[in-house]
């Protein structure tokens, strides 16, 4: 049926498509604007273009000889496409954050934050320091406040945390407290917000948002 339609289309290029059993109105396809051909089709087209030319005027089209000539190339292209797809999938699904306590610096922290949106950023500087500049979406918990331990204890200890202060002093001292409270995944940015600024990484200004009131 498909070959018959194609032959008729080549012979009667001015004839409406619906006369050959093809719907005149194309179906809506949300991905049509992408113009993305399936990979097997691309392989077949490349194989056709690179296949040896027939001799003595012999026409080779969709027969056994054609597939014998193009099969190795097609298989190689399909294998390459599979490996490429696997590599892209690996990049899109980064490795889960490891349990334990890890010492990292600002540049590495920035890369981790790009891949793991679930990570909670804990800025334990003063409110004044936080307002002058902080990492976007950072949660503020002041190390010097009397209720510092109580506020940490209310957090979900199973989530991954990036903890920092100005230069690593306060946050370094707080690591034992995180362990005592039972946090399972903590990444200590030991060069602090100063290191973040020195690396010219994105930051924003503004006072911390008030904690939601509990009923």
PDB file of C-alpha atoms in Angstrom:
ATOM      1  CA  UNK A   1       0.000   0.000   0.000  1.00  0.00           C
ATOM      2  CA  UNK A   2       2.729   2.453   0.999  1.00  0.00           C
ATOM      3  CA  UNK A   3       4.813   1.754  -2.117  1.00  0.00           C
ATOM      4  CA  UNK A   4       1.713   2.189  -4.309  1.00  0.00           C
ATOM      5  CA  UNK A   5       1.005   5.586  -2.779  1.00  0.00           C
ATOM      6  CA  UNK A   6       4.601   6.689  -3.258  1.00  0.00           C
ATOM      7  CA  UNK A   7       4.609   5.610  -6.903  1.00  0.00           C
ATOM      8  CA  UNK A   8       1.359   7.462  -7.556  1.00  0.00           C
ATOM      9  CA  UNK A   9       2.696  10.554  -5.855  1.00  0.00           C
ATOM     10  CA  UNK A  10       5.771  10.619  -8.081  1.00  0.00           C
ATOM     11  CA  UNK A  11       3.687  10.136 -11.204  1.00  0.00           C
ATOM     12  CA  UNK A  12       1.025  12.682 -10.244  1.00  0.00           C
ATOM     13  CA  UNK A  13       2.766  15.375  -8.283  1.00  0.00           C
ATOM     14  CA  UNK A  14      -0.050  17.884  -8.804  1.00  0.00           C
ATOM     15  CA  UNK A  15      -2.807  15.564  -7.645  1.00  0.00           C
ATOM     16  CA  UNK A  16      -4.330  16.199  -4.191  1.00  0.00           C
ATOM     17  CA  UNK A  17      -3.035  13.891  -1.537  1.00  0.00           C
ATOM     18  CA  UNK A  18      -6.457  12.771  -0.386  1.00  0.00           C
ATOM     19  CA  UNK A  19      -7.101  11.101  -3.762  1.00  0.00           C
ATOM     20  CA  UNK A  20      -4.471   8.513  -2.859  1.00  0.00           C
ATOM     21  CA  UNK A  21      -5.971   7.768   0.550  1.00  0.00           C
ATOM     22  CA  UNK A  22      -3.829  10.313   2.397  1.00  0.00           C
ATOM     23  CA  UNK A  23      -5.586  12.819   4.624  1.00  0.00           C
ATOM     24  CA  UNK A  24      -5.426  16.336   3.234  1.00  0.00           C
ATOM     25  CA  UNK A  25      -5.171  17.911   6.717  1.00  0.00           C
ATOM     26  CA  UNK A  26      -2.024  16.860   8.536  1.00  0.00           C
ATOM     27  CA  UNK A  27      -2.468  15.709  12.087  1.00  0.00           C
ATOM     28  CA  UNK A  28      -1.275  18.109  14.734  1.00  0.00           C
ATOM     29  CA  UNK A  29       2.030  17.110  16.216  1.00  0.00           C
ATOM     30  CA  UNK A  30       3.466  19.155  19.098  1.00  0.00           C
ATOM     31  CA  UNK A  31       6.982  18.108  18.108  1.00  0.00           C
ATOM     32  CA  UNK A  32       6.582  18.908  14.425  1.00  0.00           C
ATOM     33  CA  UNK A  33       8.425  22.207  14.794  1.00  0.00           C
ATOM     34  CA  UNK A  34      11.539  20.391  15.935  1.00  0.00           C
ATOM     35  CA  UNK A  35      11.942  18.632  12.586  1.00  0.00           C
ATOM     36  CA  UNK A  36      13.615  15.702  14.292  1.00  0.00           C
ATOM     37  CA  UNK A  37      13.877  12.521  12.222  1.00  0.00           C
ATOM     38  CA  UNK A  38      13.957   9.151  14.030  1.00  0.00           C
ATOM     39  CA  UNK A  39      17.486   7.862  14.376  1.00  0.00           C
ATOM     40  CA  UNK A  40      16.876   4.588  12.431  1.00  0.00           C
ATOM     41  CA  UNK A  41      15.605   6.679   9.497  1.00  0.00           C
ATOM     42  CA  UNK A  42      18.738   8.825   9.617  1.00  0.00           C
ATOM     43  CA  UNK A  43      20.886   5.684   9.654  1.00  0.00           C
ATOM     44  CA  UNK A  44      19.071   4.315   6.629  1.00  0.00           C
ATOM     45  CA  UNK A  45      19.459   7.555   4.678  1.00  0.00           C
ATOM     46  CA  UNK A  46      23.160   7.783   5.499  1.00  0.00           C
ATOM     47  CA  UNK A  47      23.638   4.155   4.559  1.00  0.00           C
ATOM     48  CA  UNK A  48      21.909   4.746   1.227  1.00  0.00           C
ATOM     49  CA  UNK A  49      24.098   7.741   0.448  1.00  0.00           C
ATOM     50  CA  UNK A  50      27.298   5.860   1.298  1.00  0.00           C
ATOM     51  CA  UNK A  51      26.395   2.517  -0.294  1.00  0.00           C
ATOM     52  CA  UNK A  52      28.499   1.361  -3.313  1.00  0.00           C
ATOM     53  CA  UNK A  53      27.069   2.497  -6.642  1.00  0.00           C
ATOM     54  CA  UNK A  54      25.656  -0.324  -8.816  1.00  0.00           C
ATOM     55  CA  UNK A  55      27.435  -1.134 -12.042  1.00  0.00           C
ATOM     56  CA  UNK A  56      26.141  -1.836 -15.584  1.00  0.00           C
ATOM     57  CA  UNK A  57      23.048   0.240 -14.976  1.00  0.00           C
ATOM     58  CA  UNK A  58      21.679  -2.278 -12.440  1.00  0.00           C
ATOM     59  CA  UNK A  59      19.071  -0.698 -10.161  1.00  0.00           C
ATOM     60  CA  UNK A  60      19.291  -1.738  -6.539  1.00  0.00           C
ATOM     61  CA  UNK A  61      16.435  -0.546  -4.367  1.00  0.00           C
ATOM     62  CA  UNK A  62      15.139  -2.187  -1.180  1.00  0.00           C
ATOM     63  CA  UNK A  63      16.227  -5.679  -2.187  1.00  0.00           C
ATOM     64  CA  UNK A  64      18.517  -8.278  -0.638  1.00  0.00           C
ATOM     65  CA  UNK A  65      21.673  -6.942  -2.307  1.00  0.00           C
ATOM     66  CA  UNK A  66      20.978  -3.430  -1.023  1.00  0.00           C
ATOM     67  CA  UNK A  67      20.627  -4.591   2.567  1.00  0.00           C
ATOM     68  CA  UNK A  68      23.758  -6.734   2.304  1.00  0.00           C
ATOM     69  CA  UNK A  69      25.743  -3.640   1.257  1.00  0.00           C
ATOM     70  CA  UNK A  70      24.304  -1.258   3.833  1.00  0.00           C
ATOM     71  CA  UNK A  71      23.737  -3.525   6.835  1.00  0.00           C
ATOM     72  CA  UNK A  72      27.242  -3.157   8.425  1.00  0.00           C
ATOM     73  CA  UNK A  73      27.143   0.627   8.140  1.00  0.00           C
ATOM     74  CA  UNK A  74      23.574   0.824   9.440  1.00  0.00           C
ATOM     75  CA  UNK A  75      24.382  -1.374  12.434  1.00  0.00           C
ATOM     76  CA  UNK A  76      27.471   0.705  13.217  1.00  0.00           C
ATOM     77  CA  UNK A  77      25.460   3.927  13.088  1.00  0.00           C
ATOM     78  CA  UNK A  78      22.727   2.484  15.293  1.00  0.00           C
ATOM     79  CA  UNK A  79      25.325   1.329  17.829  1.00  0.00           C
ATOM     80  CA  UNK A  80      26.880   4.804  17.844  1.00  0.00           C
ATOM     81  CA  UNK A  81      23.449   6.334  18.390  1.00  0.00           C
ATOM     82  CA  UNK A  82      22.761   3.959  21.278  1.00  0.00           C
ATOM     83  CA  UNK A  83      26.057   4.867  22.960  1.00  0.00           C
ATOM     84  CA  UNK A  84      25.387   8.580  22.416  1.00  0.00           C
ATOM     85  CA  UNK A  85      21.924   8.260  23.935  1.00  0.00           C
ATOM     86  CA  UNK A  86      23.356   6.376  26.918  1.00  0.00           C
ATOM     87  CA  UNK A  87      25.960   9.106  27.480  1.00  0.00           C
ATOM     88  CA  UNK A  88      23.292  11.827  27.349  1.00  0.00           C
ATOM     89  CA  UNK A  89      21.085   9.923  29.771  1.00  0.00           C
ATOM     90  CA  UNK A  90      24.027   9.574  32.167  1.00  0.00           C
ATOM     91  CA  UNK A  91      24.598  13.336  32.039  1.00  0.00           C
ATOM     92  CA  UNK A  92      20.915  14.052  32.660  1.00  0.00           C
ATOM     93  CA  UNK A  93      20.806  11.692  35.643  1.00  0.00           C
ATOM     94  CA  UNK A  94      23.778  12.593  37.860  1.00  0.00           C
ATOM     95  CA  UNK A  95      24.970  10.307  40.612  1.00  0.00           C
ATOM     96  CA  UNK A  96      23.066  10.676  43.888  1.00  0.00           C
ATOM     97  CA  UNK A  97      24.722  12.701  46.618  1.00  0.00           C
ATOM     98  CA  UNK A  98      26.752  10.453  48.896  1.00  0.00           C
ATOM     99  CA  UNK A  99      26.020  10.049  52.566  1.00  0.00           C
ATOM    100  CA  UNK A 100      28.444  11.477  55.113  1.00  0.00           C
ATOM    101  CA  UNK A 101      30.267  14.761  55.631  1.00  0.00           C
ATOM    102  CA  UNK A 102      32.236  16.285  52.778  1.00  0.00           C
ATOM    103  CA  UNK A 103      34.634  19.228  52.551  1.00  0.00           C
ATOM    104  CA  UNK A 104      34.232  21.159  49.314  1.00  0.00           C
ATOM    105  CA  UNK A 105      34.863  24.658  47.982  1.00  0.00           C
ATOM    106  CA  UNK A 106      32.603  27.163  46.278  1.00  0.00           C
ATOM    107  CA  UNK A 107      33.219  26.185  42.640  1.00  0.00           C
ATOM    108  CA  UNK A 108      32.512  22.537  43.355  1.00  0.00           C
ATOM    109  CA  UNK A 109      29.472  23.531  45.418  1.00  0.00           C
ATOM    110  CA  UNK A 110      28.126  25.519  42.484  1.00  0.00           C
ATOM    111  CA  UNK A 111      28.397  22.502  40.181  1.00  0.00           C
ATOM    112  CA  UNK A 112      26.641  20.270  42.714  1.00  0.00           C
ATOM    113  CA  UNK A 113      23.814  22.783  43.094  1.00  0.00           C
ATOM    114  CA  UNK A 114      23.290  22.816  39.322  1.00  0.00           C
ATOM    115  CA  UNK A 115      22.786  19.051  39.245  1.00  0.00           C
ATOM    116  CA  UNK A 116      20.921  18.613  42.541  1.00  0.00           C
ATOM    117  CA  UNK A 117      18.040  21.011  43.059  1.00  0.00           C
ATOM    118  CA  UNK A 118      16.980  19.031  46.120  1.00  0.00           C
ATOM    119  CA  UNK A 119      20.034  20.232  48.069  1.00  0.00           C
ATOM    120  CA  UNK A 120      19.220  22.696  50.838  1.00  0.00           C
ATOM    121  CA  UNK A 121      21.615  25.630  51.276  1.00  0.00           C
ATOM    122  CA  UNK A 122      22.142  26.677  54.892  1.00  0.00           C
ATOM    123  CA  UNK A 123      23.674  30.109  55.369  1.00  0.00           C
ATOM    124  CA  UNK A 124      24.604  30.355  59.071  1.00  0.00           C
ATOM    125  CA  UNK A 125      25.942  33.938  59.054  1.00  0.00           C
ATOM    126  CA  UNK A 126      24.236  36.896  60.705  1.00  0.00           C
ATOM    127  CA  UNK A 127      21.147  38.485  59.223  1.00  0.00           C
ATOM    128  CA  UNK A 128      23.158  41.550  58.227  1.00  0.00           C
ATOM    129  CA  UNK A 129      25.692  39.419  56.344  1.00  0.00           C
ATOM    130  CA  UNK A 130      22.927  37.461  54.643  1.00  0.00           C
ATOM    131  CA  UNK A 131      21.116  40.627  53.514  1.00  0.00           C
ATOM    132  CA  UNK A 132      24.311  42.082  52.002  1.00  0.00           C
ATOM    133  CA  UNK A 133      24.639  39.073  49.684  1.00  0.00           C
ATOM    134  CA  UNK A 134      23.790  35.378  49.694  1.00  0.00           C
ATOM    135  CA  UNK A 135      23.378  32.350  47.437  1.00  0.00           C
ATOM    136  CA  UNK A 136      19.973  32.183  45.774  1.00  0.00           C
ATOM    137  CA  UNK A 137      17.418  30.063  47.701  1.00  0.00           C
ATOM    138  CA  UNK A 138      19.731  29.878  50.716  1.00  0.00           C
ATOM    139  CA  UNK A 139      18.003  29.271  54.048  1.00  0.00           C
ATOM    140  CA  UNK A 140      19.199  31.495  56.884  1.00  0.00           C
ATOM    141  CA  UNK A 141      19.949  30.107  60.361  1.00  0.00           C
ATOM    142  CA  UNK A 142      22.173  32.333  62.515  1.00  0.00           C
ATOM    143  CA  UNK A 143      25.023  30.455  64.203  1.00  0.00           C
ATOM    144  CA  UNK A 144      25.149  33.003  67.038  1.00  0.00           C
ATOM    145  CA  UNK A 145      21.481  32.828  67.999  1.00  0.00           C
ATOM    146  CA  UNK A 146      20.500  30.869  71.094  1.00  0.00           C
ATOM    147  CA  UNK A 147      17.963  28.779  69.191  1.00  0.00           C
ATOM    148  CA  UNK A 148      20.476  27.735  66.486  1.00  0.00           C
ATOM    149  CA  UNK A 149      20.457  24.090  67.613  1.00  0.00           C
ATOM    150  CA  UNK A 150      16.674  24.032  67.980  1.00  0.00           C
ATOM    151  CA  UNK A 151      16.175  25.386  64.449  1.00  0.00           C
ATOM    152  CA  UNK A 152      18.549  22.794  62.987  1.00  0.00           C
ATOM    153  CA  UNK A 153      16.772  20.039  64.861  1.00  0.00           C
ATOM    154  CA  UNK A 154      13.485  20.952  63.130  1.00  0.00           C
ATOM    155  CA  UNK A 155      14.966  20.405  59.644  1.00  0.00           C
ATOM    156  CA  UNK A 156      14.526  17.215  57.610  1.00  0.00           C
ATOM    157  CA  UNK A 157      17.734  15.363  58.419  1.00  0.00           C
ATOM    158  CA  UNK A 158      17.437  13.012  55.440  1.00  0.00           C
ATOM    159  CA  UNK A 159      17.851  15.826  52.906  1.00  0.00           C
ATOM    160  CA  UNK A 160      21.298  16.858  51.580  1.00  0.00           C
ATOM    161  CA  UNK A 161      22.635  20.169  52.916  1.00  0.00           C
ATOM    162  CA  UNK A 162      25.243  22.664  51.782  1.00  0.00           C
ATOM    163  CA  UNK A 163      26.436  24.547  54.871  1.00  0.00           C
ATOM    164  CA  UNK A 164      28.534  27.698  54.842  1.00  0.00           C
ATOM    165  CA  UNK A 165      29.333  30.889  56.733  1.00  0.00           C
ATOM    166  CA  UNK A 166      31.618  33.768  55.695  1.00  0.00           C
ATOM    167  CA  UNK A 167      34.971  31.987  55.501  1.00  0.00           C
ATOM    168  CA  UNK A 168      34.504  28.511  56.989  1.00  0.00           C
ATOM    169  CA  UNK A 169      35.075  29.163  60.697  1.00  0.00           C
ATOM    170  CA  UNK A 170      31.536  29.044  62.082  1.00  0.00           C
ATOM    171  CA  UNK A 171      30.373  26.403  59.641  1.00  0.00           C
ATOM    172  CA  UNK A 172      33.401  24.239  60.481  1.00  0.00           C
ATOM    173  CA  UNK A 173      32.561  24.417  64.183  1.00  0.00           C
ATOM    174  CA  UNK A 174      28.942  23.483  63.464  1.00  0.00           C
ATOM    175  CA  UNK A 175      29.778  20.179  61.778  1.00  0.00           C
ATOM    176  CA  UNK A 176      29.861  18.262  65.060  1.00  0.00           C
ATOM    177  CA  UNK A 177      26.416  19.590  65.892  1.00  0.00           C
ATOM    178  CA  UNK A 178      25.061  18.357  62.562  1.00  0.00           C
ATOM    179  CA  UNK A 179      26.499  14.914  63.343  1.00  0.00           C
ATOM    180  CA  UNK A 180      25.017  14.903  66.841  1.00  0.00           C
ATOM    181  CA  UNK A 181      21.587  15.807  65.480  1.00  0.00           C
ATOM    182  CA  UNK A 182      21.702  12.959  62.945  1.00  0.00           C
ATOM    183  CA  UNK A 183      22.049  14.723  59.578  1.00  0.00           C
ATOM    184  CA  UNK A 184      23.052  12.119  56.985  1.00  0.00           C
ATOM    185  CA  UNK A 185      24.372  14.193  54.040  1.00  0.00           C
ATOM    186  CA  UNK A 186      26.223  17.428  54.739  1.00  0.00           C
ATOM    187  CA  UNK A 187      28.549  19.278  52.353  1.00  0.00           C
ATOM    188  CA  UNK A 188      30.675  21.918  54.068  1.00  0.00           C
ATOM    189  CA  UNK A 189      31.689  24.796  51.770  1.00  0.00           C
ATOM    190  CA  UNK A 190      34.864  25.566  53.680  1.00  0.00           C
ATOM    191  CA  UNK A 191      35.878  28.715  51.775  1.00  0.00           C
ATOM    192  CA  UNK A 192      32.558  30.303  52.709  1.00  0.00           C
ATOM    193  CA  UNK A 193      30.627  33.030  50.984  1.00  0.00           C
ATOM    194  CA  UNK A 194      33.854  34.988  50.518  1.00  0.00           C
ATOM    195  CA  UNK A 195      35.144  32.180  48.339  1.00  0.00           C
ATOM    196  CA  UNK A 196      31.831  32.179  46.464  1.00  0.00           C
ATOM    197  CA  UNK A 197      32.191  35.905  45.770  1.00  0.00           C
ATOM    198  CA  UNK A 198      35.870  35.536  44.842  1.00  0.00           C
ATOM    199  CA  UNK A 199      34.894  32.920  42.255  1.00  0.00           C
ATOM    200  CA  UNK A 200      32.338  35.448  40.895  1.00  0.00           C
ATOM    201  CA  UNK A 201      29.467  33.023  41.291  1.00  0.00           C
ATOM    202  CA  UNK A 202      25.840  34.283  41.196  1.00  0.00           C
ATOM    203  CA  UNK A 203      24.422  35.816  44.359  1.00  0.00           C
ATOM    204  CA  UNK A 204      21.575  38.070  45.393  1.00  0.00           C
ATOM    205  CA  UNK A 205      20.788  40.587  48.115  1.00  0.00           C
ATOM    206  CA  UNK A 206      17.854  40.888  50.476  1.00  0.00           C
ATOM    207  CA  UNK A 207      16.704  40.006  53.950  1.00  0.00           C
ATOM    208  CA  UNK A 208      15.833  36.392  54.745  1.00  0.00           C
ATOM    209  CA  UNK A 209      12.237  35.388  54.289  1.00  0.00           C
ATOM    210  CA  UNK A 210      10.322  34.877  57.544  1.00  0.00           C
ATOM    211  CA  UNK A 211       9.721  31.314  58.618  1.00  0.00           C
ATOM    212  CA  UNK A 212       6.161  30.077  57.945  1.00  0.00           C
ATOM    213  CA  UNK A 213       4.132  30.082  61.139  1.00  0.00           C
ATOM    214  CA  UNK A 214       3.059  26.706  62.433  1.00  0.00           C
ATOM    215  CA  UNK A 215      -0.623  26.344  63.409  1.00  0.00           C
TER     216      UNK A 215
END
